[in-house]
Amino acid sequence: MKILIVDNNIDLPWTHCADLRRYMSGRVVIRRGPERDLPPTPMDFTHIILSGSRTSILDSSVWVQELMQFVRTAADANVPLLGVCYGHQIIARAFGGDQMVRKSPMPEFGWVEIEQTSENPLLKDLPKKFHSFQSHEEEVQKVPDGFIPTASSARCPIQAYYIQGKPVFGVQFHPERNTEEGSRTIEMRKKVTPRDCIFPDSKAKSLYSEHVANTIFRNFLSQRR
């Protein structure tokens, strides 16, 4: 396998997506979306993952436009594609436009319960309800034609989807975040986040994270063009 991770992080110092890399097998290539560092073609890779970002999903900078075109090209070629958080949002925007996404009425931060509402190859072997880490102030509010929503939470109606007939998936949550990483994010967010955000601190819930991550990334890497 030759896996491309598109790092959309705009914070410095950036982390080379170490949290995503630890779940990958095969050769991993990391390219920087904000630095307009995308490969000439997505067809050189067996799998592509789009990371999260603090960039607003409605930002229309040149690099964002280039990323959306790259996403459309990859999906059209049936290259297995997974968007995480911002990546989840950018796939929906790339195919449906700005009306697919919005500022979240109620942002989510912490380990949140997610409920599967229909079958999704990406979430196969996970229980109907599971917990994973959330850190978002924007979200997908509706999906383009051909997208199948498959999971929700109390505050976010579209936590996961896939494109019918294609190996293209999105998850709003961060399955790659472990307990320590999630706790650091919560402590940082507590200093700057509006009071109506939630901060679940049940460590029992966070223990689900490794199982959820291993299952999701195993299912994704089993997808083929």
PDB file of C-alpha atoms in Angstrom:
ATOM      1  CA  MET A   1       0.000   0.000   0.000  1.00  0.00           C
ATOM      2  CA  LYS A   2       1.003   3.571  -0.656  1.00  0.00           C
ATOM      3  CA  ILE A   3      -1.040   5.875   1.582  1.00  0.00           C
ATOM      4  CA  LEU A   4      -1.302   9.637   1.172  1.00  0.00           C
ATOM      5  CA  ILE A   5      -2.168  11.736   4.215  1.00  0.00           C
ATOM      6  CA  VAL A   6      -3.117  15.291   3.309  1.00  0.00           C
ATOM      7  CA  ASP A   7      -2.223  17.352   6.386  1.00  0.00           C
ATOM      8  CA  ASN A   8      -4.580  20.327   6.510  1.00  0.00           C
ATOM      9  CA  ASN A   9      -3.332  21.597   9.884  1.00  0.00           C
ATOM     10  CA  ILE A  10      -2.667  25.338   9.899  1.00  0.00           C
ATOM     11  CA  ASP A  11      -1.215  25.457  13.420  1.00  0.00           C
ATOM     12  CA  LEU A  12       2.535  25.536  13.959  1.00  0.00           C
ATOM     13  CA  PRO A  13       4.456  23.526  14.793  1.00  0.00           C
ATOM     14  CA  TRP A  14       2.565  20.939  12.818  1.00  0.00           C
ATOM     15  CA  THR A  15       2.837  17.327  13.900  1.00  0.00           C
ATOM     16  CA  HIS A  16       3.287  15.391  10.650  1.00  0.00           C
ATOM     17  CA  CYS A  17      -0.083  13.738  11.497  1.00  0.00           C
ATOM     18  CA  ALA A  18       1.607  11.348  13.917  1.00  0.00           C
ATOM     19  CA  ASP A  19      -1.772  10.387  15.402  1.00  0.00           C
ATOM     20  CA  LEU A  20      -2.977   9.169  11.990  1.00  0.00           C
ATOM     21  CA  ARG A  21       0.309   7.582  10.975  1.00  0.00           C
ATOM     22  CA  ARG A  22       0.381   5.125  13.853  1.00  0.00           C
ATOM     23  CA  TYR A  23      -2.649   3.315  12.414  1.00  0.00           C
ATOM     24  CA  MET A  24      -1.208   3.002   8.923  1.00  0.00           C
ATOM     25  CA  SER A  25       0.658   0.107   7.341  1.00  0.00           C
ATOM     26  CA  GLY A  26       2.682   0.253   4.154  1.00  0.00           C
ATOM     27  CA  ARG A  27       4.350   3.362   2.783  1.00  0.00           C
ATOM     28  CA  VAL A  28       2.963   6.664   4.081  1.00  0.00           C
ATOM     29  CA  VAL A  29       3.433   9.961   2.241  1.00  0.00           C
ATOM     30  CA  ILE A  30       2.414  13.237   3.921  1.00  0.00           C
ATOM     31  CA  ARG A  31       1.713  16.363   1.893  1.00  0.00           C
ATOM     32  CA  ARG A  32       0.637  19.767   3.183  1.00  0.00           C
ATOM     33  CA  GLY A  33      -2.665  21.133   1.916  1.00  0.00           C
ATOM     34  CA  PRO A  34      -2.167  24.722   3.188  1.00  0.00           C
ATOM     35  CA  GLU A  35       1.245  24.870   1.518  1.00  0.00           C
ATOM     36  CA  ARG A  36      -0.266  23.851  -1.849  1.00  0.00           C
ATOM     37  CA  ASP A  37       1.834  20.724  -1.733  1.00  0.00           C
ATOM     38  CA  LEU A  38      -0.664  18.237  -3.203  1.00  0.00           C
ATOM     39  CA  PRO A  39       0.681  15.534  -5.547  1.00  0.00           C
ATOM     40  CA  PRO A  40       0.007  15.983  -9.276  1.00  0.00           C
ATOM     41  CA  THR A  41      -2.445  13.062  -9.238  1.00  0.00           C
ATOM     42  CA  PRO A  42      -4.250  11.022  -6.588  1.00  0.00           C
ATOM     43  CA  MET A  43      -3.980   7.908  -8.757  1.00  0.00           C
ATOM     44  CA  ASP A  44      -0.431   7.234  -7.539  1.00  0.00           C
ATOM     45  CA  PHE A  45      -1.830   6.175  -4.148  1.00  0.00           C
ATOM     46  CA  THR A  46      -3.818   3.203  -2.914  1.00  0.00           C
ATOM     47  CA  HIS A  47      -5.526   5.213  -0.132  1.00  0.00           C
ATOM     48  CA  ILE A  48      -5.936   8.887   0.780  1.00  0.00           C
ATOM     49  CA  ILE A  49      -6.759  10.412   4.181  1.00  0.00           C
ATOM     50  CA  LEU A  50      -7.681  14.065   4.676  1.00  0.00           C
ATOM     51  CA  SER A  51      -6.836  15.386   8.140  1.00  0.00           C
ATOM     52  CA  GLY A  52      -8.639  17.887  10.305  1.00  0.00           C
ATOM     53  CA  SER A  53      -7.895  21.603  10.377  1.00  0.00           C
ATOM     54  CA  ARG A  54      -8.746  24.781  12.287  1.00  0.00           C
ATOM     55  CA  THR A  55      -9.429  26.385   8.897  1.00  0.00           C
ATOM     56  CA  SER A  56     -13.096  27.350   8.524  1.00  0.00           C
ATOM     57  CA  ILE A  57     -14.918  24.984   6.199  1.00  0.00           C
ATOM     58  CA  LEU A  58     -16.249  28.030   4.320  1.00  0.00           C
ATOM     59  CA  ASP A  59     -12.773  29.437   3.669  1.00  0.00           C
ATOM     60  CA  SER A  60     -12.183  29.698  -0.081  1.00  0.00           C
ATOM     61  CA  SER A  61      -8.419  30.220  -0.227  1.00  0.00           C
ATOM     62  CA  VAL A  62      -6.613  28.900  -3.272  1.00  0.00           C
ATOM     63  CA  TRP A  63      -5.319  25.861  -1.390  1.00  0.00           C
ATOM     64  CA  VAL A  64      -8.870  24.948  -0.334  1.00  0.00           C
ATOM     65  CA  GLN A  65     -10.109  25.152  -3.916  1.00  0.00           C
ATOM     66  CA  GLU A  66      -7.209  22.967  -5.034  1.00  0.00           C
ATOM     67  CA  LEU A  67      -7.968  20.468  -2.283  1.00  0.00           C
ATOM     68  CA  MET A  68     -11.619  20.191  -3.341  1.00  0.00           C
ATOM     69  CA  GLN A  69     -10.591  19.547  -6.945  1.00  0.00           C
ATOM     70  CA  PHE A  70      -8.128  16.889  -5.753  1.00  0.00           C
ATOM     71  CA  VAL A  71     -10.945  15.272  -3.747  1.00  0.00           C
ATOM     72  CA  ARG A  72     -13.258  15.179  -6.765  1.00  0.00           C
ATOM     73  CA  THR A  73     -10.540  13.678  -8.949  1.00  0.00           C
ATOM     74  CA  ALA A  74      -9.744  10.985  -6.365  1.00  0.00           C
ATOM     75  CA  ALA A  75     -13.402  10.083  -5.881  1.00  0.00           C
ATOM     76  CA  ASP A  76     -14.052   9.946  -9.626  1.00  0.00           C
ATOM     77  CA  ALA A  77     -11.126   7.518  -9.939  1.00  0.00           C
ATOM     78  CA  ASN A  78     -12.463   5.376  -7.029  1.00  0.00           C
ATOM     79  CA  VAL A  79      -9.316   5.871  -4.949  1.00  0.00           C
ATOM     80  CA  PRO A  80     -10.299   4.971  -1.356  1.00  0.00           C
ATOM     81  CA  LEU A  81     -10.707   8.295   0.441  1.00  0.00           C
ATOM     82  CA  LEU A  82     -11.366   9.088   4.102  1.00  0.00           C
ATOM     83  CA  GLY A  83     -12.034  12.559   5.474  1.00  0.00           C
ATOM     84  CA  VAL A  84     -11.639  13.211   9.208  1.00  0.00           C
ATOM     85  CA  CYS A  85     -13.367  16.262  10.776  1.00  0.00           C
ATOM     86  CA  TYR A  86     -12.412  19.088   8.368  1.00  0.00           C
ATOM     87  CA  GLY A  87     -11.680  16.375   5.797  1.00  0.00           C
ATOM     88  CA  HIS A  88     -15.220  15.014   6.275  1.00  0.00           C
ATOM     89  CA  GLN A  89     -16.621  18.503   5.733  1.00  0.00           C
ATOM     90  CA  ILE A  90     -14.467  19.300   2.696  1.00  0.00           C
ATOM     91  CA  ILE A  91     -15.595  16.171   0.825  1.00  0.00           C
ATOM     92  CA  ALA A  92     -19.245  17.150   1.304  1.00  0.00           C
ATOM     93  CA  ARG A  93     -18.508  20.722   0.237  1.00  0.00           C
ATOM     94  CA  ALA A  94     -16.504  19.571  -2.784  1.00  0.00           C
ATOM     95  CA  PHE A  95     -19.513  17.677  -4.135  1.00  0.00           C
ATOM     96  CA  GLY A  96     -22.420  19.763  -2.877  1.00  0.00           C
ATOM     97  CA  GLY A  97     -21.199  23.308  -2.398  1.00  0.00           C
ATOM     98  CA  ASP A  98     -21.247  25.699   0.529  1.00  0.00           C
ATOM     99  CA  GLN A  99     -24.827  24.839   1.513  1.00  0.00           C
ATOM    100  CA  MET A 100     -23.682  21.399   2.699  1.00  0.00           C
ATOM    101  CA  VAL A 101     -21.783  22.826   5.676  1.00  0.00           C
ATOM    102  CA  ARG A 102     -22.347  25.323   8.487  1.00  0.00           C
ATOM    103  CA  LYS A 103     -21.150  26.635  11.825  1.00  0.00           C
ATOM    104  CA  SER A 104     -22.306  24.129  14.445  1.00  0.00           C
ATOM    105  CA  PRO A 105     -25.269  25.341  16.541  1.00  0.00           C
ATOM    106  CA  MET A 106     -23.769  23.340  19.415  1.00  0.00           C
ATOM    107  CA  PRO A 107     -20.034  22.531  19.034  1.00  0.00           C
ATOM    108  CA  GLU A 108     -18.665  19.285  20.414  1.00  0.00           C
ATOM    109  CA  PHE A 109     -15.431  18.782  22.367  1.00  0.00           C
ATOM    110  CA  GLY A 110     -14.510  15.616  24.235  1.00  0.00           C
ATOM    111  CA  TRP A 111     -15.541  11.966  24.084  1.00  0.00           C
ATOM    112  CA  VAL A 112     -19.053  11.946  22.674  1.00  0.00           C
ATOM    113  CA  GLU A 113     -21.481   9.074  22.144  1.00  0.00           C
ATOM    114  CA  ILE A 114     -22.089   8.336  18.466  1.00  0.00           C
ATOM    115  CA  GLU A 115     -24.982   6.197  17.250  1.00  0.00           C
ATOM    116  CA  GLN A 116     -24.960   4.282  13.989  1.00  0.00           C
ATOM    117  CA  THR A 117     -28.193   4.883  12.082  1.00  0.00           C
ATOM    118  CA  SER A 118     -27.505   2.623   9.100  1.00  0.00           C
ATOM    119  CA  GLU A 119     -24.798   0.271   7.855  1.00  0.00           C
ATOM    120  CA  ASN A 120     -21.478   1.677   6.719  1.00  0.00           C
ATOM    121  CA  PRO A 121     -18.468  -0.438   5.609  1.00  0.00           C
ATOM    122  CA  LEU A 122     -16.172   1.948   7.498  1.00  0.00           C
ATOM    123  CA  LEU A 123     -17.940   1.329  10.823  1.00  0.00           C
ATOM    124  CA  LYS A 124     -18.369  -2.420  10.408  1.00  0.00           C
ATOM    125  CA  ASP A 125     -17.777  -4.391  13.653  1.00  0.00           C
ATOM    126  CA  LEU A 126     -18.330  -1.366  15.887  1.00  0.00           C
ATOM    127  CA  PRO A 127     -21.298  -1.426  18.282  1.00  0.00           C
ATOM    128  CA  LYS A 128     -24.435   0.524  17.415  1.00  0.00           C
ATOM    129  CA  LYS A 129     -23.368   3.122  19.981  1.00  0.00           C
ATOM    130  CA  PHE A 130     -19.739   3.974  20.665  1.00  0.00           C
ATOM    131  CA  HIS A 131     -17.643   6.918  21.902  1.00  0.00           C
ATOM    132  CA  SER A 132     -14.966   8.828  20.057  1.00  0.00           C
ATOM    133  CA  PHE A 133     -13.212  12.155  20.391  1.00  0.00           C
ATOM    134  CA  GLN A 134     -14.789  15.331  19.003  1.00  0.00           C
ATOM    135  CA  SER A 135     -13.291  18.757  18.417  1.00  0.00           C
ATOM    136  CA  HIS A 136     -15.332  20.837  16.003  1.00  0.00           C
ATOM    137  CA  GLU A 137     -17.186  24.126  15.690  1.00  0.00           C
ATOM    138  CA  GLU A 138     -18.433  23.471  12.142  1.00  0.00           C
ATOM    139  CA  GLU A 139     -20.213  20.502  10.605  1.00  0.00           C
ATOM    140  CA  VAL A 140     -21.936  18.922   7.626  1.00  0.00           C
ATOM    141  CA  GLN A 141     -25.608  19.931   7.788  1.00  0.00           C
ATOM    142  CA  LYS A 142     -26.802  17.929   4.766  1.00  0.00           C
ATOM    143  CA  VAL A 143     -25.192  15.660   2.211  1.00  0.00           C
ATOM    144  CA  PRO A 144     -24.987  15.784  -1.589  1.00  0.00           C
ATOM    145  CA  ASP A 145     -26.870  13.334  -3.778  1.00  0.00           C
ATOM    146  CA  GLY A 146     -25.363   9.864  -3.542  1.00  0.00           C
ATOM    147  CA  PHE A 147     -24.004  10.377  -0.001  1.00  0.00           C
ATOM    148  CA  ILE A 148     -25.462   8.076   2.658  1.00  0.00           C
ATOM    149  CA  PRO A 149     -25.465   9.441   6.252  1.00  0.00           C
ATOM    150  CA  THR A 150     -24.863   6.586   8.689  1.00  0.00           C
ATOM    151  CA  ALA A 151     -24.224   8.004  12.185  1.00  0.00           C
ATOM    152  CA  SER A 152     -25.237  10.899  14.410  1.00  0.00           C
ATOM    153  CA  SER A 153     -24.765  12.310  17.904  1.00  0.00           C
ATOM    154  CA  ALA A 154     -27.003  14.363  20.174  1.00  0.00           C
ATOM    155  CA  ARG A 155     -25.485  17.603  18.891  1.00  0.00           C
ATOM    156  CA  CYS A 156     -24.455  16.719  15.341  1.00  0.00           C
ATOM    157  CA  PRO A 157     -26.841  15.004  12.898  1.00  0.00           C
ATOM    158  CA  ILE A 158     -24.203  13.795  10.435  1.00  0.00           C
ATOM    159  CA  GLN A 159     -21.265  12.101  12.150  1.00  0.00           C
ATOM    160  CA  ALA A 160     -20.431   9.730   9.281  1.00  0.00           C
ATOM    161  CA  TYR A 161     -21.319   9.066   5.654  1.00  0.00           C
ATOM    162  CA  TYR A 162     -20.138   7.238   2.574  1.00  0.00           C
ATOM    163  CA  ILE A 163     -20.723   7.750  -1.135  1.00  0.00           C
ATOM    164  CA  GLN A 164     -22.922   5.038  -2.563  1.00  0.00           C
ATOM    165  CA  GLY A 165     -20.935   2.778  -4.881  1.00  0.00           C
ATOM    166  CA  LYS A 166     -17.594   4.408  -4.053  1.00  0.00           C
ATOM    167  CA  PRO A 167     -14.915   3.808  -1.367  1.00  0.00           C
ATOM    168  CA  VAL A 168     -15.290   7.376  -0.090  1.00  0.00           C
ATOM    169  CA  PHE A 169     -16.033   8.025   3.585  1.00  0.00           C
ATOM    170  CA  GLY A 170     -16.240  10.879   6.052  1.00  0.00           C
ATOM    171  CA  VAL A 171     -16.296  11.005   9.862  1.00  0.00           C
ATOM    172  CA  GLN A 172     -16.830  14.174  11.878  1.00  0.00           C
ATOM    173  CA  PHE A 173     -15.140  12.681  14.945  1.00  0.00           C
ATOM    174  CA  HIS A 174     -11.421  12.020  15.499  1.00  0.00           C
ATOM    175  CA  PRO A 175     -10.919   8.246  15.849  1.00  0.00           C
ATOM    176  CA  GLU A 176      -7.148   8.747  15.749  1.00  0.00           C
ATOM    177  CA  ARG A 177      -7.038  10.707  19.035  1.00  0.00           C
ATOM    178  CA  ASN A 178      -6.032   8.686  22.085  1.00  0.00           C
ATOM    179  CA  THR A 179      -6.762   9.533  25.716  1.00  0.00           C
ATOM    180  CA  GLU A 180      -3.680  11.683  26.271  1.00  0.00           C
ATOM    181  CA  GLU A 181      -4.065  13.653  23.029  1.00  0.00           C
ATOM    182  CA  GLY A 182      -7.753  14.220  23.638  1.00  0.00           C
ATOM    183  CA  SER A 183      -7.164  15.415  27.185  1.00  0.00           C
ATOM    184  CA  ARG A 184      -4.598  17.968  25.973  1.00  0.00           C
ATOM    185  CA  THR A 185      -7.064  19.288  23.426  1.00  0.00           C
ATOM    186  CA  ILE A 186      -9.798  19.635  26.046  1.00  0.00           C
ATOM    187  CA  GLU A 187      -7.526  21.578  28.411  1.00  0.00           C
ATOM    188  CA  MET A 188      -6.512  23.923  25.600  1.00  0.00           C
ATOM    189  CA  ARG A 189     -10.100  24.411  24.451  1.00  0.00           C
ATOM    190  CA  LYS A 190     -11.379  25.175  27.945  1.00  0.00           C
ATOM    191  CA  LYS A 191      -9.445  28.448  27.779  1.00  0.00           C
ATOM    192  CA  VAL A 192     -11.030  29.710  24.557  1.00  0.00           C
ATOM    193  CA  THR A 193     -14.320  27.884  23.910  1.00  0.00           C
ATOM    194  CA  PRO A 194     -17.844  29.279  24.452  1.00  0.00           C
ATOM    195  CA  ARG A 195     -19.529  28.109  27.632  1.00  0.00           C
ATOM    196  CA  ASP A 196     -22.218  26.115  25.819  1.00  0.00           C
ATOM    197  CA  CYS A 197     -19.649  23.571  24.584  1.00  0.00           C
ATOM    198  CA  ILE A 198     -19.483  20.205  26.320  1.00  0.00           C
ATOM    199  CA  PHE A 199     -16.425  18.736  27.982  1.00  0.00           C
ATOM    200  CA  PRO A 200     -17.075  15.073  28.814  1.00  0.00           C
ATOM    201  CA  ASP A 201     -14.369  13.912  31.207  1.00  0.00           C
ATOM    202  CA  SER A 202     -15.407  10.286  31.702  1.00  0.00           C
ATOM    203  CA  LYS A 203     -12.177   8.377  31.269  1.00  0.00           C
ATOM    204  CA  ALA A 204     -14.154   5.164  30.954  1.00  0.00           C
ATOM    205  CA  LYS A 205     -15.612   6.488  27.709  1.00  0.00           C
ATOM    206  CA  SER A 206     -12.209   7.433  26.357  1.00  0.00           C
ATOM    207  CA  LEU A 207     -11.043   3.842  26.669  1.00  0.00           C
ATOM    208  CA  TYR A 208     -13.141   3.051  23.615  1.00  0.00           C
ATOM    209  CA  SER A 209     -10.817   5.138  21.485  1.00  0.00           C
ATOM    210  CA  GLU A 210      -8.192   2.531  20.593  1.00  0.00           C
ATOM    211  CA  HIS A 211     -10.770  -0.080  19.579  1.00  0.00           C
ATOM    212  CA  VAL A 212     -12.718   2.440  17.525  1.00  0.00           C
ATOM    213  CA  ALA A 213      -9.578   3.675  15.783  1.00  0.00           C
ATOM    214  CA  ASN A 214      -8.211   0.226  15.008  1.00  0.00           C
ATOM    215  CA  THR A 215     -11.551  -0.912  13.607  1.00  0.00           C
ATOM    216  CA  ILE A 216     -12.147   2.147  11.441  1.00  0.00           C
ATOM    217  CA  PHE A 217      -8.661   2.314   9.951  1.00  0.00           C
ATOM    218  CA  ARG A 218      -8.580  -1.450   9.363  1.00  0.00           C
ATOM    219  CA  ASN A 219     -11.892  -1.208   7.527  1.00  0.00           C
ATOM    220  CA  PHE A 220     -10.658   1.744   5.492  1.00  0.00           C
ATOM    221  CA  LEU A 221      -7.386   0.105   4.463  1.00  0.00           C
ATOM    222  CA  SER A 222      -9.323  -2.977   3.344  1.00  0.00           C
ATOM    223  CA  GLN A 223     -11.031  -0.859   0.669  1.00  0.00           C
ATOM    224  CA  ARG A 224      -9.729  -1.230  -2.858  1.00  0.00           C
ATOM    225  CA  ARG A 225     -10.058   0.811  -6.030  1.00  0.00           C
TER     226      ARG A 225
END
